[in-house]
Structures are given as structure tokens and as C-alpha cells.
Amino acid sequence: MALRRSPSSTCAESWNNGVGFRRVATALSESSSIQSDALYHLTRDMSGMGLDPLSYSSLEPEPYKYETWTEESQSLLQVVGSPSNSQGYGEGLYFSDGRRKVDYVLVFHQRRHSSLRSPASASISQDRLSVVSNGNFPPSVGSDVAAGRGGGMPGRESACVGEVFMELGFAGGNESLEPADHEMRLIRQEFEASLQEAGLEIERDREIKSHGPSFTRLHAPWPVLCREAEFLKIRVPTKTSYELKEESSFGSSMSTIWRKLNRPFQPKVPHQEQGLTKFLSHSFSREKLHLYNITSKETFFDNTTRGRIVYEILRRTVCVRTCQTIAGIGSSPPINLNWTSGISTLIAKGVYDAAFPLHDGDYRVIGDFEERNDRQLLHEEWARYSAFYKYQPIDLIRKYFGEKIGLYFAWLGVYTQLLIPASIVGIIVFCYGVATVDTNIPSLEMCDAHLNFTMCPLCDGACDFWHLSTACGTARASHLFDNPATVFFAIFMSLWAVLFLEHWKRRQVSLSFNWGLTGTEEDEEHPRPKYETILLQKRQRKQKSKKKKKKSESPIDKLTWKDRLPGYFINVSSILFMFGLTFSAVFSVIIYRITVSALMAMSPDPAIKSNVRVTVSATAVIINLVVILILDEIYGTVAMWLTELEIPKTETNFEERLILKAFLLKFMNAYAPIFYVAFFKGRFAGRPGNYTYVFNNYRMEECAPGGCLIELCIQLSIIMLGKQLIQNNVFEIGIPKLKKLVRALKDKGSAEKEKEEEKPPQQWNLDYALVAFEGLTPEYMEMIIQFGFVSLFVASFPLAPLFALLNNVIEIRLDAKKFVTELRRPVAIRAKDIGIWYNILSGMGKFSVIINAFVISFTSDFIPRLVYQYMYSPNGTMHGFIDHTLSYFNVSNFKPGTAPNSLEDKDITFCRYKDYREPPWSPDAYQFSKQYWCVLAARLAFVILFQNLVMFLSLVVAWVIPDVPKNIVEQLKREKKLLVDVFLREEKEKFQLIQSLFAKDNAFQPGSNVFQQAQGVPTPGRSSTLPLGQTQALVGDGGGAPRARCRAASFSQFTRKTPSPPRKENENSRHTAV
């Protein structure tokens, strides 16, 4: 077979390398284009020949003679792209030559059915068309078209740098491809051709499988890395360094002592050790390569940066011509669509299955312990539970995973560290309650059986009168959490939330400075695949209607609110429905509590009757926990679906909208039962003789005799602990392992076939078997909900920070292990902050002040105790408080059928119930008493006072603590000054060199300076504002030199030393030295 290059080709040659097969090499240039018509005819002709269609260049088929190249093609496939015995390739991190790194991997599945082929044609079908590119830069060796097969090539090294090698072979005629597979193959070929035009180098698998994943490996050479690093404004260290100043003060000495004490808790990683020397960083520029400390081109850009650069190329690479042909199939004539597709769109359309950068080898240390890669360092010093006491290697995490993931773990570390003082204060408050429970007068009065408080029945008919002393245990347990220290703890935790946010802002600024993100711009975002698809459909409809109406209208470049209106309507209605579902679940648990309480009260067993409240409360909380966990998973899926309906344009918009919806739904789901117990339970129960009923049969439940705070504590503790334990152990550990087991069972048959070949798996095979990274939203969401448990209702459960601290110590190592060993390596994303999560945290911190104020004033008995002690107590003590809070009820006022069955057998006239109401003998019987209104006024006054006091203290704390640390401000000023000095010194050296050259020219050509001044050409070093390129062009050989970038002024305007003036100086050329 012979192929003829179109006239636009630069070089072509065919040759024989000594083993009897033919190779055709074509060179691609950056300016070369692919014509869709030629591509369409070429793919049609090649598909008829049994070849994979080729879209890399415009080739025209000539008449050919049929040849059988089975053995020759197979031998070619063993040479090109073969992972042979080359150094460095054993780890699976390099191309077959063992020198070029694999920066990115594209994966697609072969969907051919082996049952359709005969054994004879199976071997022939492997001889497909595959392409290996060494880049698209100018070839170092010219091609000799006339050489034919005469010039052999001994190996890959002698190949042209800018050539694409196509391996040609024939497929068996029995093999058939489905239209969808054929179209996807065309898209892949054009997409990879565009990648080659962008400068990437490509290597494919040696063998083409009949089914299963196939891998395309990408490598970015040094010129591409430099070009993209300049476009992305990646900051890199320069050769210039400076010493960090150490203040000789008391604070610096204390910090030195603190560093020495912290040394056992520091991870043993080289990137974590920060010395006193810091290198200046600057945005990469190809014009200033001499300023950077480039010891090796292979290691100057680390693997994370290389992967990010390749991902940017993949994201912006378009697939226009093949996609237009496919999109226009079935339309007459084909519709000309402006299809812009990146790798995200191609994955969403199924063209590729996955795309990811590689991990740095195995995470297990094999061999020399000192020669560990970054992944092994992270696994040893971070992702092990035995390292729970160590600080996190944040700089190494950022280096390996990127800034966005590094900021998450830094935020989690700051949050966990600040939980330590909160836990200590919470333990002190709890211990205070334990120490004073035996001296608490209200608890002693409730436990005193001699006072003989006969309480009204808890239910109608079946329930009997009971004595308050039977609730002694509840009263004592309530004092552990409801004591005067609780108010102090609520104020402390409100200020703690402000301190946490302020401390994180300072930490975030420090990390942004240390990571070289200060002053960087936001990366340009490309539209999402869903957005492009909807926009494409809209353009199609517009073009069809335009042809019918024959009107010229402006082209559609974006979606409007009218396109999103159905999605908005579904969003609002669905969210309202989810709120109703949450309230229904809470109400169902309330009905359960009421029903089970009534049934257990009618039991003849006295043991069951005595444990009604404990049994009902515990089982109801467990039911609430199960419902919350189930609805959590449902709401996460629903939030994703609702966000897709809104058709956000970019990934940032999508992520922010998803976070808001998921947080709103999960917040309501997690806290709805707690809000009910804290603020609604017992408020609408009524009184004896006039209770509130549900469904006309079930009486609304009341708070326990010790108050609702102990029930709130039980509810909060079980939901918080259960949610964290189950989510951590079941959802984060169990479900991924179960998925991995199912996947292993499915691939068991193919794995056995691969074992027969006895080929060790390469790194891309191992990474493809890992779970894809799906973002940080679930990780953040879990911690934000926990932050709500710690801050919102902390007045009812002072031990919440302690349990959160214990959970987070495990959570950090669990997430670390998941990122290092179980997830594919994510693409490094540049981020200067945690985004919308900070706004959510700030809002929850302010909301917690209000919630804690209402919990203390309305849920606990703190305010009634204060009112009684300072207004109604005869001796200023708490003696008589229980009797003061209990009202009287005449048992003769029971409604028919609601009185206890044993009322006639007992000589009881009055029973007591907890409320502030007038006694039966008062003219206003059973109305709210004056004490009720006094307590209510005191409660409202406390809410206002508490809220304003804490808000004022929060503003003071935020004002006192600056957002940017003082040392960072000083270092920023110092680095700016040093960078200016470096660039000015460089300019000065350039001008001194030019002046020396001019001086030499003037020595041989007298009067040249006069000629220059006569022509209006300024002398370098004077007050010239012409760019350097123009000056050289005018003075040099007639303006043939390329023009350099314009500068605002010459170096002489900034230097302190004025250059020596010439012998004749006029007034216009005189300048002032600054």
C-alpha cells in the first residue's frame, strides 16, 4: 500500500528498517489544519481497507496492491510502543524509551466482540493503525523522499523529532464495528491529533485488545511545559534568596522553645522543614530562564505541575471537524455546529472512560528506606493511624495533590487543633456539674421523698398518679449539663467560633504566601459538558427555525434565564417537598413516642412503667438517626440532580450551587429533630383538664420533670456520635471496600487470562483500578455538620467538642489513607481559599449565638432559677424552688374518661404539674400567673443581652486580630523590593553591554553618534523610551532584528547612578536620577 501526502505536507518518506515492514512518517506542524472533507473521504476509504480511520493529516489514497502484512505488522507493534527492557520503565512511569515521563493517561474501552471473529482473523485484526508522536517541533533531520526503502533506521533515536509514525495493517473482513464505536474512534483520533498539534507526545499500548481498557499515555516536553507555565502564570523559585529575620525578643525566644517542644510531633519529611532561607518566587517566563535555578529540565516542574499543565491542554483542546460530521449525521444538509469539546465533554459522552495523572509509584516502601517518593512519604508520615499525634505535612500534601486539597487538610488541621481548648473547657464544665450535683438544692428537693409531690398522670385513663421523687435520676443527670457554668461555656464557644475563623484567615494568608499564590489571578474556566450540550441543542433548534422563517438573527452564545426557568421551578418545588418530607419524618417519630408511651404506661409490669421515658427516648433517637442517615444519602443525590437542572455554566458555579442545596437539605435533616426537642416539645402540650391532642386520641408529649435539656443532650449526643461513627466506618470505609470487592469479582475472569501472560501490571493499570476522585464536597459537608453540633447546641452538651476532637483525629488519617492508597491522583487545582465554605462557617458561627441564647433561656432552668432566687425566694437561696415551679390542679376537673382508673380508691384532691398557672381557688383559675410573665420577660431580656454581648465581643476579637500576619506583610514588602532590584540589575547589565558595544563601534567609526543624534535615534543609556529591539534595529544592520517587548522607560530612569554623558549634551536629553 502507498499513501501520498497532500501538497501541504512538509516531509514524507517510506523506508524499510530491516525486518520487512513499511513505515510511513509524516510531520505535523503547529499551523497545519485538518480539512473535514478530506478527513471524511480518508476515513471512509481506510475503513473499507480494514484500517482504523486516520484523522491526523490530510492524506489521499492512491491505487495500491494488496499485501499480507500480518507478521510484519505484529513485529512492528512489538517495536513501537513496546514496554521493553529499558531503564526506568519498570515502575510504569515512563514511555518505552525509559526517559520521557508519563504525565497523563487517557483510558477508553474496546467494545469489539471477540465472538464475531474467527481465530484466523483474530490475529489479523490486531494489525490496526496506531500512531506514536515525538512531538510537533521542527525535525532535526531532514527527510529524504527519494530514499524510498534504501535508508534504514536502526532505532527510535534516529527518527525525526517532529514526525508521526503510522503503523499500517489490515483487519479481517469478519470484524464489524458498531456505528457508535466507529464515531467515537474518529473523535479520539482527531482529539489526539489536536493534542499532538499542541505539542504533546503520545504513546499507546503495544497490543490492541479485543475488549477491556486501552491506555493512551501523554508526555509534555520541555518547550510545552515552558509555554503553558507562562500562560498559567505558575510561580517558580528563582536563584535569589534572602534570610528571614529573627527578632531578639521575648516572643521569638518563646517561639524557639515551642519549636523545640514540637519537634517530636513534626513529620519527618524534607518539605516540612522550613529553614531561615527563603527563595524568591516569580511567575514563569521564557525570557527569564537564566533567573531560575534550573538544575534539570526533567525535575524543574514537579509531577503535580506537569499533570496540571497537561490537563489544561486537554481541557481546552477542541474537537470540531469529526464532531460536526457526527452531529450532522441524519440532517440534510449537515448542520454546521460550533462544537467545543474538552476532555470533560469527551468523558461525559463516553468517548473516553477516564483521564488522570499517575501516582508516583507504589505507596509501599520497597528497597532503600531513604529513597522514598512523595507518595511513600505521605503514606509513612501521614496516612497511617500510628502517626495520629504528628502534625500534617501540609506543604508535601500541597506539592502532591495541589492547593485545593492542601487547603482542605490545612483547614481540618486548624479546626482539630482549636478543638483541644474547647474540649478542655467542656470537660471542666462537665466536672463542675459532677462536683456540685450533691449540693444542688433543686435536685435534692426532687429526690426528697418526704416532700411528697403527687404529680398528675402522664396519660389519660391508664396512667396513675406518681411521685416526683421517682424522677430523681433524671434530675441529677440534668444538673450535669444544666448548671451556671453552662452559660459561661456558651459564651466561650461563641467567641471560640470567632477565634477559629480569624485564626483560619491568618493561616490561609500564610499558606497562600508560602505557596506563591499571592497576587495570582483566577484560572479561566471552560463551560461544563452539560452546558455545551444544551447550548448545542438550542443552536440546532434556532438554525432549523431560521431556515423555516428565513430570517437573519444574531447567533446564540449563551443560555438565558428562560432556558433555566423549568429547572428553577423544579428546584423550588423539590426543595419544598424535601422540607415537607423531613418534617413528616420528625412528626412520625413524635407519633411513635406518644403511642409507645401510652402503650407502655398501660402495661401491668411495674418495671416497664418505671422506664417509660428512658426506653421511649432512646428508641426514638435511634429511629431518628437511621432516618437521618437514609435521607442524607437521598438528599445528596437529589441535590446533584437539581443542580444539573439549573445548567450552571462553569464547574465553580456548579459546585457552589450544589454545596448550597446539599447544605440546606442536610442541615434541615440533621437538626430538625434537635430543634423540635429544644424549642417545641412540651410548649404546646396544654395542662391537665385541657390537653392538646393529635388525631383526637393521642396527647401531646411533655418534657421530663428535670426539663427538656437532658432530652436534648441525649438526642444530640446519640445523633452526633452515631452519625460520625456510622458514616466513618460504614460509608467511608465499608462501602468503598465493598465496591472494590464487587469490581474484583467482575474482573476475575479477565484477570485470570492476564495472569497467564505473566505480565506485571504497569502504574496506569494500578491507578485505573482505583476509585475516581469526586471532589471535596462530601468531606467538607461532614465537617460543617459536625461544626454545627459543636457550636449550635453546645450549651446542652459540653462534651461535644471532645467527641468531635476524637473523631477528627481519626478522620484526618482516614481521609489521608483514602487519598494516598484508594483514590486516583486528582488534578492539582489552584485555590487561594476554601471558597463558599468559609461563608457557611461564618454564618453558622453567628447563628450559633442566637441558638445558644434561646437554649439557655427557654430550654434550661437557668432563668427561672435566677428569677426565683432574686425575686421570690424568702431568704435568697434556692430552697423552695421546686414547689414554686409546680402548679395545682383539682382532680375533680378532669374531663370524663381522662381521669385515672384508680382515682376513686385514693384520697387525692390536688395533683401538681410543672407550669406557672393560677391555682384552682383563684378567680383566674388555671390562667398564666404573674410569675410566668416575669420569667418570660427575663428570658427575652437574657436573649437580647446575651446576643449583643457576644456579638460585641466577637467584633472586638475580629478587630484586634489582623487578617494578615505582621511577618507576612514585611516579607511581602521585602520580596517586592528584592524582585525589583533583581530585574533592575538585569536591565542595567543589558544596557552596560549595549553601551560597551556602541563604544567599540564609535572607536572604529567616528561620528556615528552624531549620525544617530541627527537621525533622531536616542543613545542607549540616555532618556530614551524606545524599546530595546527598536534601538538595536535602528543602530544595527538595518532593522532586521525582531522587535522586543516595549518598556515604559529606560533603566537609567530608575538607577541611582547616571551614565556618563557624551561630550555634547543638549537640554532635551538631560534627565534626573531618582
XYZ file of C-alpha atoms in Angstrom, residues 103-104 106 191 195 200 218 220 228 232 304-317 342-344 347 355-357 526 651 826-829:
37
model
C 2.333 12.956 32.616
C -1.249 11.922 31.908
C -6.346 8.593 28.760
C -8.695 14.843 19.529
C -3.058 17.197 21.268
C 2.159 16.727 23.469
C 0.792 11.620 27.215
C 4.707 17.150 27.791
C 1.997 26.564 29.353
C -0.839 29.796 33.519
C 1.854 17.742 40.028
C 2.615 20.805 37.923
C 3.205 18.686 34.824
C -0.142 16.964 35.301
C -1.883 20.289 35.734
C -0.302 21.670 32.578
C -1.358 18.644 30.527
C -4.857 18.848 31.991
C -5.151 22.481 30.882
C -4.216 21.416 27.348
C -6.726 18.567 27.473
C -9.438 20.866 28.787
C -9.126 23.489 26.087
C -8.397 21.188 23.136
C -12.515 19.246 26.041
C -11.642 16.097 27.889
C -14.550 16.587 30.307
C -15.621 11.628 29.087
C -8.307 10.655 32.310
C -5.932 11.060 35.214
C -2.310 11.777 36.140
C -14.373 26.411 30.474
C -17.576 23.983 37.469
C -6.584 14.176 41.331
C -5.586 17.036 39.095
C -3.927 19.850 41.034
C -6.305 22.802 41.248
